[in-house]
């Protein structure tokens, strides 16, 4: 199978579409299924703007605990073979770019340059008015986590969380660039994604359950245009029905074999 995929990659303009399964072997749990993030944290609260705002004001300790759990995992995560292989394929001119639903920054850390982040980036905070974006580096996030862990009163927690998120130069509060349920996808990222999809002759769908709209419209659109679809996921998903090739394997294992094959 590795040989067959390597041949396709040489012949076709290829784009990757990734989800949480691509980062599982980097130590970041997926969202759905056993051990998924939504098993521990109710998405109605933690992935919706009204849910998170209400909880933030009522019980900031719950939000700070969520931040600590979530960012501690993220800070430790390093790219795995999937991220490295996609970056290497792009470097060699065999991949046009990556469209990702992940917010973990691992594609960029591995060296990918063309990345459309459909659901934002956990390290970026954006002004909803002037659209300015600020990035927090790992050191700043780690310092914030250490400080927030020492705080206990509602007032201190609210103050610390707000100061971490920060203010724009225009004076307004920044907001996480991460997309919450019901929010539109960032326009720039969508434009980049559609530009990639419009050129793709082969789409690698890697580690996504394919149930979150509107992101999942992209593979369906690619299929309609006649793009060949290759899905890498140990499980069946709604996207399996449009896949021309299905690799029922861990992405990390498949891409480590591909990297070895490519030499
Ligand atoms: P999910 O948690 O819904 O799905 C993860 C997928 O990865 C499942 O289909 C697994 O079978 C597959 N998987 C598990 N291990 C794998 C491995 N080693 N190799 C390859 N695949 C593997 O995650 P997403 O589809 O990314 O959105 O979720 C989409 C969106 O739902 C997320 O971006 C997030 C979430 O709510 C927002 O927060 C807006």
Coordinates of N, CA and C and ligand atoms in Angstrom, one line a residue, residues 17-25 29-33 36-38 43 46-47 82 100-103 118-120 178-183 185 205-213 215 231-238 246-247 249-253, ligand 1:
X17 N -6.3 16.6 4.6 CA -7.3 17.1 5.4 C -7.2 16.3 6.7
X18 N -6.9 17.0 7.8 CA -6.6 16.2 9.0 C -7.5 16.6 10.2
X19 N -7.6 15.6 11.1 CA -8.4 15.7 12.3 C -7.7 15.2 13.5
X20 N -8.3 15.1 14.6 CA -7.7 14.8 15.9 C -6.9 13.5 15.9
X21 N -7.3 12.5 15.0 CA -6.6 11.2 15.0 C -5.2 11.4 14.5
X22 N -4.9 12.5 13.8 CA -3.5 12.7 13.3 C -2.6 13.1 14.5
X23 N -3.2 13.6 15.5 CA -2.3 14.0 16.7 C -2.4 13.1 17.8
X24 N -3.2 12.0 17.7 CA -3.3 11.1 18.8 C -2.0 10.6 19.4
X25 N -1.1 10.1 18.4 CA 0.2 9.6 18.8 C 1.1 10.6 19.3
X29 N -5.5 13.6 23.1 CA -6.7 12.7 22.9 C -7.6 13.3 21.8
X30 N -8.3 12.4 21.2 CA -9.3 12.8 20.2 C -10.5 13.5 21.0
X31 N -11.5 13.9 20.2 CA -12.7 14.5 20.9 C -13.7 13.5 21.2
X32 N -14.1 12.6 20.2 CA -15.2 11.7 20.4 C -14.6 10.3 20.7
X33 N -15.5 9.4 21.2 CA -15.1 8.1 21.4 C -14.5 7.9 22.8
X36 N -12.0 10.3 24.8 CA -12.0 11.5 24.1 C -12.2 12.7 25.1
X37 N -11.9 13.9 24.6 CA -12.0 15.1 25.4 C -13.4 15.3 25.9
X38 N -14.4 15.0 25.0 CA -15.8 15.3 25.3 C -16.4 14.3 26.3
X43 N -19.2 19.2 25.8 CA -19.0 20.2 24.8 C -20.0 21.3 24.8
X46 N -18.1 23.5 27.3 CA -16.7 23.9 27.0 C -16.5 24.2 25.5
X47 N -17.4 23.9 24.6 CA -17.2 24.2 23.2 C -18.2 25.2 22.7
X82 N 3.1 11.5 11.1 CA 2.1 12.0 10.2 C 2.4 13.5 9.9
X100 N -6.5 21.6 8.2 CA -6.6 20.9 9.5 C -7.8 21.4 10.3
X101 N -8.4 20.5 11.0 CA -9.4 20.9 12.0 C -8.7 21.0 13.4
X102 N -7.4 20.6 13.5 CA -6.7 20.6 14.7 C -6.2 22.0 15.1
X103 N -6.1 22.3 16.4 CA -5.8 23.6 16.9 C -4.4 23.5 17.6
X118 N -8.8 25.4 10.1 CA -10.3 25.7 10.0 C -10.9 26.0 11.3
X119 N -10.3 25.5 12.4 CA -10.9 25.7 13.7 C -10.0 26.5 14.6
X120 N -9.1 27.3 14.0 CA -8.3 28.2 14.8 C -7.0 27.5 15.3
X178 N -9.7 30.0 18.6 CA -10.4 28.7 18.4 C -11.9 28.9 18.1
X179 N -12.4 28.1 17.2 CA -13.8 28.2 16.8 C -14.6 27.3 17.8
X180 N -15.7 28.0 18.3 CA -16.6 27.3 19.2 C -17.8 26.8 18.4
X181 N -18.6 25.9 18.9 CA -19.7 25.4 18.2 C -20.6 26.6 17.8
X182 N -21.1 26.5 16.6 CA -22.1 27.5 16.1 C -21.4 28.8 15.6
X183 N -20.1 28.9 15.8 CA -19.4 30.1 15.2 C -19.0 29.9 13.8
X185 N -16.6 29.7 10.5 CA -15.1 29.4 10.4 C -14.4 30.7 10.0
X205 N -7.5 12.1 3.6 CA -8.3 12.4 4.8 C -7.7 11.6 5.9
X206 N -7.2 12.3 6.9 CA -6.4 11.6 8.0 C -7.0 11.9 9.4
X207 N -7.5 10.8 10.0 CA -7.9 10.9 11.4 C -9.0 11.8 11.8
X208 N -10.0 11.9 11.0 CA -11.2 12.7 11.4 C -12.5 11.8 11.3
X209 N -13.4 12.1 12.3 CA -14.6 11.4 12.3 C -15.6 11.9 11.2
X210 N -15.3 13.0 10.6 CA -16.1 13.5 9.5 C -17.5 13.8 9.9
X211 N -17.7 14.3 11.1 CA -19.1 14.6 11.5 C -19.3 16.1 11.8
X212 N -18.2 16.9 11.7 CA -18.4 18.3 12.1 C -18.5 19.2 10.8
X213 N -19.7 19.9 10.7 CA -19.9 20.8 9.6 C -19.5 22.2 10.1
X215 N -16.8 22.0 8.2 CA -15.5 21.5 7.7 C -15.6 20.3 6.8
X231 N -8.7 7.7 2.5 CA -8.9 7.9 3.9 C -8.0 7.0 4.8
X232 N -7.4 7.6 5.7 CA -6.5 6.8 6.7 C -7.1 7.0 8.1
X233 N -7.7 5.9 8.5 CA -8.4 5.9 9.8 C -8.7 4.5 10.2
X234 N -8.4 4.1 11.4 CA -8.7 2.7 11.8 C -10.1 2.4 11.8
X235 N -11.0 3.4 11.9 CA -12.5 3.2 12.0 C -13.1 3.6 10.7
X236 N -14.4 3.1 10.5 CA -15.2 3.6 9.4 C -15.8 5.0 9.8
X237 N -16.0 5.9 8.9 CA -16.6 7.2 9.1 C -17.6 7.5 8.0
X238 N -18.3 8.5 8.1 CA -19.2 8.9 7.0 C -18.4 9.2 5.7
X246 N -9.2 3.1 1.1 CA -9.3 3.2 2.6 C -8.2 2.4 3.3
X247 N -7.4 3.1 4.1 CA -6.3 2.5 4.8 C -6.8 2.4 6.3
X249 N -5.7 1.9 9.3 CA -4.5 1.8 10.1 C -4.3 3.1 10.9
X250 N -3.5 3.1 11.9 CA -3.1 4.3 12.5 C -2.3 5.2 11.5
X251 N -2.6 6.5 11.5 CA -1.9 7.4 10.6 C -0.4 7.4 10.9
X252 N -0.1 7.4 12.2 CA 1.3 7.5 12.6 C 2.1 6.3 12.0
X253 N 1.5 5.1 12.1 CA 2.2 3.9 11.6 C 2.4 4.0 10.1
Ligands
LIG1 P1 -12.9 13.2 16.4 O1 -12.5 12.9 17.9 O2 -14.3 13.4 16.2 O3 -12.4 11.9 15.5 C1 -11.1 11.4 15.6 C2 -11.0 10.4 14.5 O4 -9.7 9.9 14.5 C3 -11.9 9.2 14.7 O5 -12.6 8.9 13.5 C4 -10.9 8.0 15.0 O6 -11.3 6.8 14.5 C5 -9.7 8.5 14.3 N1 -8.4 8.0 14.8 C6 -8.2 7.6 16.1 N2 -6.9 7.2 16.2 C7 -6.3 7.3 15.0 C8 -5.0 7.1 14.5 N3 -4.0 6.6 15.2 N4 -4.8 7.4 13.2 C9 -5.8 7.9 12.4 N5 -7.0 8.1 12.8 C10 -7.3 7.8 14.1 O7 -12.0 14.4 15.9 P2 -12.2 15.3 14.6 O8 -12.8 14.6 13.5 O9 -10.9 16.0 14.4 O10 -14.0 21.1 16.6 O11 -13.3 16.3 15.2 C11 -13.7 17.4 14.4 C12 -14.0 18.6 15.3 O12 -14.8 18.2 16.4 C13 -12.8 19.1 16.1 O13 -12.0 20.0 15.3 C14 -13.4 19.9 17.2 C15 -14.4 18.9 17.6 O14 -15.6 19.4 18.2 C16 -14.2 22.2 17.3 O15 -13.8 22.3 18.5 C17 -14.8 23.3 16.6

